[in-house]
Short mmCIF file of C-alpha atoms and ligand atoms in Angstrom, two decimals:
data_model
loop_
_atom_site.label_atom_id
_atom_site.label_comp_id
_atom_site.label_asym_id
_atom_site.label_seq_id
_atom_site.Cartn_x
_atom_site.Cartn_y
_atom_site.Cartn_z
CA MET A 21 128.88 70.48 98.36
CA LEU A 22 128.41 73.56 100.20
CA THR A 23 127.71 72.74 103.61
CA THR A 24 126.00 74.22 106.38
CA SER A 25 129.08 74.33 108.90
CA THR A 26 131.23 76.94 106.16
CA HIS A 27 128.00 78.93 104.77
CA PRO A 28 125.67 81.49 106.74
CA ARG A 29 122.12 80.14 106.88
CA LEU A 30 119.19 82.72 105.90
CA CYS A 31 118.34 82.58 109.72
CA ASP A 32 121.86 84.57 110.72
CA LEU A 33 119.98 87.60 108.95
CA GLY A 34 118.58 88.15 112.33
CA GLU A 35 118.65 91.33 111.29
CA MET A 36 116.60 92.06 108.42
CA LYS A 37 114.29 89.75 110.39
CA SER A 38 113.26 91.29 113.68
CA ASP A 39 112.09 94.74 112.14
CA SER A 40 109.68 93.38 108.96
CA LEU A 41 108.96 96.32 106.68
CA LEU A 42 105.27 96.03 107.67
CA ALA A 43 106.01 96.68 110.88
CA LEU A 44 107.89 99.07 110.20
CA ILE A 45 105.82 101.10 108.10
CA ALA A 46 102.62 101.28 111.23
CA LEU A 47 104.77 102.15 113.12
CA ALA A 48 106.25 105.56 110.72
CA ASN A 49 102.58 105.75 109.61
CA ALA A 50 101.28 106.39 113.91
CA ASP A 51 104.29 108.77 114.04
CA THR A 52 103.13 112.41 113.62
CA ARG A 53 105.70 114.60 113.51
CA GLU A 54 105.21 115.99 110.11
CA HIS A 55 108.69 116.58 109.61
CA LYS A 56 109.41 112.37 109.62
CA ILE A 57 110.93 110.22 106.91
CA ASP A 58 110.38 107.44 105.65
CA VAL A 59 112.74 105.22 103.75
CA GLY A 60 111.75 101.87 104.34
CA VAL A 61 108.84 101.11 101.99
CA GLY A 62 110.24 100.67 98.22
CA VAL A 63 108.55 102.71 96.43
CA TYR A 64 109.59 105.75 93.72
CA LYS A 65 108.94 108.89 95.16
CA ASP A 66 109.51 112.55 93.00
CA GLY A 67 110.31 115.53 94.98
CA SER A 68 107.83 116.24 95.90
CA GLY A 69 107.66 113.08 98.60
CA ALA A 70 104.93 112.02 95.93
CA THR A 71 104.30 108.66 93.93
CA PRO A 72 102.70 110.00 91.25
CA ILE A 73 100.95 107.39 88.68
CA LEU A 74 103.40 107.82 85.34
CA ARG A 75 101.54 110.12 82.75
CA SER A 76 101.95 107.53 79.72
CA ILE A 77 99.96 105.06 82.14
CA LYS A 78 97.10 107.43 83.13
CA ALA A 79 96.74 108.09 79.36
CA ALA A 80 97.40 104.11 78.35
CA GLU A 81 94.36 103.85 81.11
CA ARG A 82 91.82 106.40 79.74
CA LEU A 83 92.95 104.60 75.95
CA LEU A 84 91.81 100.98 77.60
CA LEU A 85 88.41 102.39 79.12
CA ASP A 86 87.56 103.81 76.34
CA ARG A 87 89.22 100.42 73.69
CA GLN A 88 87.77 97.96 76.23
CA GLN A 89 84.79 95.75 74.81
CA THR A 90 84.62 93.13 77.53
CA LYS A 91 85.66 91.62 80.40
CA SER A 92 85.68 88.08 79.71
CA TYR A 93 88.41 85.62 80.63
CA LEU A 94 91.52 86.08 79.06
CA GLY A 95 93.02 83.17 79.93
CA GLY A 96 96.07 81.29 81.90
CA ARG A 97 98.91 83.21 79.94
CA GLY A 98 96.80 86.34 80.50
CA ASP A 99 97.24 88.52 77.24
CA ASN A 100 99.49 87.44 74.46
CA VAL A 101 100.47 90.80 73.45
CA PHE A 102 102.07 91.84 76.93
CA PRO A 103 104.77 89.00 76.92
CA ARG A 104 105.65 89.90 73.24
CA LEU A 105 106.44 93.44 74.09
CA ILE A 106 107.57 93.47 77.74
CA GLY A 107 109.47 90.55 75.88
CA GLU A 108 111.82 92.65 73.37
CA VAL A 109 111.78 95.58 76.23
CA LEU A 110 114.22 92.56 78.59
CA LEU A 111 115.47 90.03 75.78
CA GLY A 112 116.75 92.54 73.37
CA PRO A 113 118.42 90.28 70.72
CA HIS A 114 116.67 87.41 71.95
CA ALA A 115 112.98 88.04 71.58
CA GLY A 116 111.62 86.18 69.53
CA ASP A 117 114.03 83.04 69.66
CA GLU A 118 111.87 79.92 69.70
CA ARG A 119 113.79 78.12 72.57
CA ILE A 120 112.19 80.59 74.83
CA ASP A 121 108.06 81.33 75.67
CA GLY A 122 106.93 83.99 78.61
CA LEU A 123 103.62 84.20 80.25
CA GLN A 124 101.90 87.03 81.84
CA THR A 125 101.67 86.96 85.32
CA PRO A 126 100.87 88.82 88.76
CA GLY A 127 104.15 90.81 89.24
CA GLY A 128 107.18 89.59 89.87
CA CYS A 129 106.16 87.63 93.12
CA GLY A 130 104.05 85.83 90.84
CA ALA A 131 106.39 85.23 88.33
CA LEU A 132 108.71 84.37 91.06
CA SER A 133 106.32 81.76 92.31
CA LEU A 134 105.92 79.92 89.22
CA ALA A 135 109.51 79.67 88.74
CA PHE A 136 110.77 77.82 91.84
CA LYS A 137 107.37 75.70 91.35
CA LEU A 138 107.89 74.35 88.11
CA ILE A 139 112.15 73.96 89.45
CA PHE A 140 110.58 71.51 92.21
CA ALA A 141 108.74 69.88 89.88
CA ALA A 142 111.43 68.81 87.82
CA ASN A 143 113.80 68.17 90.81
CA PRO A 144 112.56 68.67 93.92
CA LYS A 145 116.20 68.30 95.28
CA ALA A 146 117.76 70.94 94.11
CA ARG A 147 119.21 73.51 96.23
CA VAL A 148 118.91 77.34 95.74
CA LEU A 149 121.73 79.74 96.19
CA VAL A 150 121.27 83.03 97.03
CA GLY A 151 123.11 85.04 98.42
CA MET A 152 123.45 87.26 101.44
CA PRO A 153 121.34 89.56 102.21
CA THR A 154 118.24 89.08 99.77
CA TRP A 155 115.05 90.71 99.16
CA PRO A 156 113.26 89.24 102.05
CA ASN A 157 110.66 87.72 100.00
CA HIS A 158 113.04 85.39 98.09
CA GLN A 159 112.91 82.94 101.80
CA PRO A 160 109.80 82.65 101.62
CA ILE A 161 109.44 82.53 97.77
CA VAL A 162 111.47 79.66 97.50
CA GLY A 163 111.08 78.15 101.03
CA GLY A 164 107.23 77.85 100.78
CA VAL A 165 107.66 75.62 97.42
CA GLY A 166 109.94 73.21 99.58
CA LEU A 167 113.69 73.86 97.99
CA ALA A 168 116.13 73.91 100.61
CA ILE A 169 117.75 77.50 100.52
CA GLU A 170 121.52 77.43 100.25
CA ALA A 171 123.07 80.97 101.28
CA TYR A 172 126.39 82.75 101.12
CA ASP A 173 127.46 85.91 102.03
CA TYR A 174 126.77 88.05 98.76
CA TYR A 175 128.18 92.14 100.62
CA ASP A 176 130.37 93.56 102.83
CA ARG A 177 128.63 95.16 105.00
CA ASP A 178 132.13 96.74 106.20
CA ALA A 179 133.95 96.80 103.02
CA ARG A 180 130.68 98.14 101.06
CA THR A 181 131.28 95.47 98.62
CA ILE A 182 130.44 92.53 96.54
CA ARG A 183 131.61 89.54 98.21
CA PHE A 184 132.53 88.04 94.96
CA ASP A 185 135.13 85.55 96.13
CA ALA A 186 132.22 83.68 98.49
CA MET A 187 129.89 83.93 95.45
CA LEU A 188 132.28 81.83 93.68
CA ALA A 189 133.53 79.43 95.53
CA ALA A 190 129.80 78.97 96.67
CA LEU A 191 129.28 78.40 92.55
CA ALA A 192 132.16 76.29 92.38
CA ALA A 193 130.53 74.03 94.80
CA ALA A 194 127.20 73.53 93.60
CA SER A 195 126.12 70.41 92.25
CA PRO A 196 124.47 69.96 88.69
CA GLY A 197 120.89 70.81 88.48
CA ASP A 198 121.31 72.94 91.34
CA VAL A 199 119.70 76.88 90.90
CA VAL A 200 121.29 79.83 91.05
CA LEU A 201 119.14 83.39 92.23
CA LEU A 202 120.39 86.24 90.86
CA HIS A 203 119.25 89.53 90.74
CA GLY A 204 119.12 90.81 87.09
CA CYS A 205 120.15 94.64 88.06
CA CYS A 206 119.72 97.09 91.02
CA HIS A 207 120.47 94.45 93.78
CA ASN A 208 117.69 94.78 96.67
CA PRO A 209 118.82 95.46 99.38
CA THR A 210 122.30 96.20 98.90
CA GLY A 211 122.50 98.14 95.05
CA ALA A 212 125.56 96.53 94.78
CA ASP A 213 125.42 94.96 91.13
CA LEU A 214 127.89 92.49 89.38
CA ASP A 215 130.05 94.03 87.41
CA ALA A 216 130.69 92.95 83.01
CA ALA A 217 133.24 91.13 83.77
CA GLN A 218 132.11 89.92 87.10
CA TRP A 219 128.74 88.61 85.52
CA ALA A 220 130.67 87.08 82.67
CA GLU A 221 132.45 84.41 85.25
CA VAL A 222 129.53 83.71 86.97
CA THR A 223 127.80 83.02 83.73
CA ARG A 224 131.21 81.01 82.99
CA LEU A 225 130.95 79.05 86.11
CA ILE A 226 127.61 78.51 86.00
CA VAL A 227 127.69 76.57 82.17
CA GLU A 228 130.70 75.09 83.74
CA ARG A 229 128.86 73.38 86.82
CA ARG A 230 125.49 72.56 84.74
CA LEU A 231 123.37 75.20 87.20
CA LEU A 232 119.90 76.58 86.32
CA PRO A 233 119.85 80.61 86.31
CA VAL A 234 116.64 81.86 87.62
CA VAL A 235 117.20 85.57 87.02
CA ASP A 236 114.69 88.63 89.27
CA ILE A 237 114.42 91.00 87.18
CA ALA A 238 112.39 94.13 89.61
CA TYR A 239 114.17 97.48 88.48
CA GLN A 240 115.42 97.25 84.51
CA GLY A 241 116.14 100.76 83.37
CA LEU A 242 116.20 101.71 87.09
CA GLY A 243 120.27 101.44 86.84
CA ASP A 244 122.01 102.56 84.30
CA GLY A 245 119.37 102.33 81.02
CA LEU A 246 117.04 99.31 79.85
CA ASP A 247 119.91 97.30 77.87
CA GLU A 248 122.64 98.17 80.58
CA ASP A 249 120.65 96.60 82.78
CA ALA A 250 119.72 93.41 81.06
CA ALA A 251 122.89 93.05 80.29
CA GLY A 252 124.18 90.27 82.31
CA LEU A 253 120.73 88.59 82.03
CA ARG A 254 121.32 88.54 78.38
CA GLY A 255 124.78 87.59 78.49
CA ILE A 256 123.39 84.38 80.51
CA LEU A 257 120.50 83.90 77.92
CA ASP A 258 123.64 83.58 75.45
CA ALA A 259 125.74 81.36 77.38
CA CYS A 260 122.86 78.85 78.53
CA ASP A 261 120.36 76.33 77.44
CA GLU A 262 118.13 76.06 81.12
CA VAL A 263 117.59 80.31 81.83
CA LEU A 264 113.87 81.86 84.29
CA VAL A 265 113.24 84.54 84.37
CA ALA A 266 111.01 86.70 86.64
CA GLN A 267 110.29 90.43 85.18
CA SER A 268 108.57 92.67 87.16
CA CYS A 269 106.67 96.24 85.56
CA ASP A 270 105.54 97.56 89.10
CA LYS A 271 108.43 99.76 89.64
CA ASN A 272 109.65 100.87 86.12
CA PHE A 273 105.88 101.20 84.99
CA GLY A 274 104.63 102.89 88.48
CA VAL A 275 102.21 100.23 88.39
CA TYR A 276 102.57 98.35 91.86
CA ARG A 277 98.78 97.33 92.98
CA ASP A 278 98.21 96.39 89.35
CA ARG A 279 100.51 93.35 90.00
CA VAL A 280 101.92 93.43 86.64
CA GLY A 281 104.55 90.98 85.30
CA SER A 282 105.49 88.03 83.41
CA LEU A 283 108.08 84.82 83.44
CA PHE A 284 110.53 84.20 80.47
CA VAL A 285 111.07 79.92 80.61
CA LYS A 286 113.91 79.25 77.92
CA THR A 287 114.88 75.27 77.23
CA GLY A 288 116.88 73.62 74.56
CA SER A 289 114.19 73.02 71.92
CA ALA A 290 110.88 74.70 71.42
CA GLU A 291 109.63 71.54 72.16
CA ALA A 292 111.13 71.20 75.65
CA THR A 293 109.58 74.82 76.33
CA ALA A 294 106.66 73.75 74.92
CA ARG A 295 106.30 71.11 77.83
CA ALA A 296 107.70 73.29 80.41
CA MET A 297 105.32 75.61 79.86
CA ALA A 298 102.26 73.86 79.65
CA HIS A 299 103.80 72.36 83.14
CA VAL A 300 103.81 76.43 84.23
CA LEU A 301 100.07 76.80 83.07
CA GLN A 302 98.69 74.19 85.67
CA ILE A 303 101.02 75.85 87.87
CA ALA A 304 99.25 79.27 87.49
CA ARG A 305 95.90 77.20 87.16
CA GLU A 306 96.30 76.02 90.39
CA MET A 307 97.46 79.66 92.18
CA TRP A 308 95.87 82.19 90.60
CA SER A 309 93.60 80.45 87.85
CA MET A 310 94.38 83.50 85.51
CA PRO A 311 96.31 87.38 85.59
CA PRO A 312 95.30 89.86 86.49
CA ASP A 313 94.52 92.41 83.38
CA HIS A 314 94.39 95.54 83.83
CA GLY A 315 97.78 96.95 84.66
CA ALA A 316 99.37 94.46 82.44
CA ALA A 317 96.79 96.27 79.98
CA ALA A 318 97.90 99.23 80.20
CA VAL A 319 101.63 98.25 79.49
CA ARG A 320 101.12 96.97 76.90
CA ILE A 321 99.14 100.23 75.16
CA VAL A 322 102.13 101.87 76.52
CA LEU A 323 104.50 99.41 74.95
CA GLU A 324 102.32 99.45 71.33
CA GLU A 325 101.71 103.13 71.25
CA PRO A 326 104.73 104.92 69.50
CA GLU A 327 103.52 108.84 71.34
CA LEU A 328 102.79 106.73 74.94
CA ARG A 329 106.16 104.79 74.96
CA ALA A 330 108.55 108.04 73.99
CA ASP A 331 107.21 109.26 77.14
CA TRP A 332 107.46 106.16 79.20
CA LEU A 333 110.79 106.02 78.27
CA ALA A 334 111.02 110.38 79.41
CA GLU A 335 109.66 109.53 82.51
CA LEU A 336 111.78 106.61 82.80
CA GLY A 337 114.67 108.78 82.57
CA GLU A 338 113.95 110.97 84.56
CA MET A 339 113.06 108.25 87.44
CA ARG A 340 116.88 106.71 86.57
CA GLY A 341 117.98 110.72 86.46
CA ARG A 342 116.86 111.36 90.17
CA ILE A 343 118.08 108.43 91.40
CA GLN A 344 121.37 108.87 90.55
CA ALA A 345 121.13 112.58 91.64
CA VAL A 346 120.32 111.98 94.65
CA ARG A 347 122.76 109.37 95.24
CA ALA A 348 125.11 111.98 94.61
CA GLN A 349 124.13 113.94 96.51
CA ILE A 350 124.24 111.97 99.72
CA ALA A 351 127.41 110.44 98.42
CA ALA A 352 128.96 113.53 98.93
CA ALA A 353 127.90 114.60 102.46
CA HIS A 354 131.23 112.21 104.19
CA PRO A 355 133.26 110.14 102.88
CA ALA A 356 131.97 107.39 104.68
CA LEU A 357 128.98 107.51 102.37
CA ALA A 358 130.77 108.05 99.19
CA TYR A 359 129.86 104.47 98.23
CA ILE A 360 126.42 105.22 97.55
CA ALA A 361 127.07 107.01 94.29
CA ASP A 362 128.49 103.82 92.86
CA GLN A 363 125.53 101.34 93.65
CA LYS A 364 122.55 101.37 91.54
CA GLY A 365 118.68 101.42 92.25
CA MET A 366 116.40 102.29 94.84
CA PHE A 367 118.42 100.73 97.71
CA SER A 368 121.44 100.88 99.72
CA MET A 369 122.67 99.78 103.01
CA LEU A 370 124.01 102.39 105.63
CA PRO A 371 126.92 101.30 107.36
CA LEU A 372 124.54 101.92 111.18
CA THR A 373 124.28 99.96 113.28
CA ARG A 374 120.98 98.64 115.29
CA ASP A 375 121.55 101.22 117.72
CA GLN A 376 122.29 104.03 115.28
CA VAL A 377 118.97 103.27 113.40
CA ARG A 378 116.85 103.36 116.02
CA ARG A 379 118.58 107.00 117.52
CA LEU A 380 117.56 107.87 113.89
CA ARG A 381 114.19 106.25 114.45
CA ASP A 382 113.65 108.27 118.28
CA ASP A 383 115.36 111.77 117.46
CA HIS A 384 115.11 112.56 113.84
CA ALA A 385 111.72 110.69 113.09
CA ILE A 386 113.71 108.69 110.16
CA TYR A 387 112.06 105.24 109.49
CA MET A 388 114.62 102.38 108.17
CA ALA A 389 115.17 99.29 107.99
CA ASP A 390 117.27 97.50 111.58
CA SER A 391 120.22 96.81 108.40
CA GLY A 392 120.72 100.01 107.84
CA ARG A 393 118.94 99.06 104.06
CA PHE A 394 117.30 102.28 102.88
CA ASN A 395 115.37 103.06 99.80
CA VAL A 396 117.08 106.18 98.57
CA LEU A 397 114.19 107.71 97.01
CA GLY A 398 112.07 107.91 99.90
CA LEU A 399 113.37 111.15 100.33
CA ALA A 400 111.63 114.53 98.80
CA ASP A 401 114.36 117.20 97.20
CA GLU A 402 114.13 119.07 100.81
CA ALA A 403 114.44 116.22 102.93
CA VAL A 404 117.98 115.40 101.85
CA ASP A 405 120.19 117.59 103.64
CA ARG A 406 117.88 116.63 106.74
CA PHE A 407 118.44 112.59 105.81
CA THR A 408 121.99 113.29 105.05
CA ALA A 409 122.85 115.14 108.16
CA ALA A 410 121.16 112.88 110.90
CA ILE A 411 123.69 110.15 109.00
CA VAL A 412 126.60 112.03 109.57
CA GLY A 413 125.25 113.40 112.81
CA VAL A 414 124.80 109.58 113.60
CA LEU A 415 127.99 108.38 112.49
CA GLY A 416 130.19 110.75 114.63
N1 PLP B 14 112.13 91.20 92.99
C1 PLP B 14 112.32 92.27 94.14
C2 PLP B 14 114.32 92.11 94.22
C3 PLP B 14 112.22 93.20 94.14
O1 PLP B 14 112.76 93.75 95.22
C4 PLP B 14 110.34 93.32 94.44
C5 PLP B 14 109.75 93.23 94.69
O2 PLP B 14 110.09 95.20 95.70
C6 PLP B 14 109.81 92.09 93.12
C7 PLP B 14 110.93 91.16 92.85
C8 PLP B 14 108.88 92.06 93.25
O3 PLP B 14 107.78 92.79 92.48
P1 PLP B 14 106.12 93.04 92.14
O4 PLP B 14 105.83 93.92 92.94
O5 PLP B 14 105.91 93.21 91.04
O6 PLP B 14 105.79 91.74 93.27
#
């Protein structure tokens, strides 16, 4: 059993909470210095610092405008073709497994809320193991449902590595039926992902301890590639009877405000999955009745039209390439930043004190969370050198 005396609690995460992202965005917006750099907000920016609509999505939206004949209700599942197509991208060889079913949700947040409400309906006493630090919205989503969170240390800020022993200890001490929340790839906020051997070990423990994995995957394709980023999840699907997967298209299709995501449910049989999905639909009915259509309809067209799909893959490759290039550039600036090159996705944490973060804000108009979490892509090409020079300056 995990006990509160041996494991940190979420309330230990003052540094992440003290400066909420919204307050940070407001502060950055109010700063009139022209050279300001906002690496707090989590959206992709291209070399010029813009967050453009992807070409493939723009083209799909034009087709959608032409083709759409009605805006009549679609139903609680949303569009049925969308989860099938995104399921192929996400689940790979598991797509088509009759024990897995999926539905459209308003973003990854909607999928996570559904997943945890379903868990609460099945087992209100389940505890949810969450590695810290994590994406700040996990706590309100899991806690808001009424489930208890069991926090463990996932990341060693000083060593800049995963605290894998602590993770294994937390899993080994969990009770059957407890839930393990895992980041599928591009861990937010640390950028520190499990490697293949670590995924295998975690998967083995999940099976051994009869735990329920919930995989949150919001950045597929922005780490090493679509299949590479889903490999851990697919290993879990190979080994586990029951799995929930909360997926988001908001980053990898750049449709943030359109709120596009899906939830996939796997149980041991097609019948049990159908029963679980009936609960999922009822919960969705209470929360949003039906998901918004526009963004998912555009994503569906991108995946259906070979030319648009090829262009999306190229655009995703460009985004991934830029992430890797900016990471390499920052890492090369100082030995204390070398680890940045090995981490994945949009976020990493800088080895800065709260005071150093303040100095960056006051002296250089650089905005990031007090924890030192920053969006690698918050930097336009021209800002990367200025940013790294300022960081190196405060590191001394
Ligand atoms: N999960 C993680 C780890 C995230 O970082 C995000 C978004 O930042 C989400 C889920 C939810 O994404 P969405 O905007 O699709 O709700």
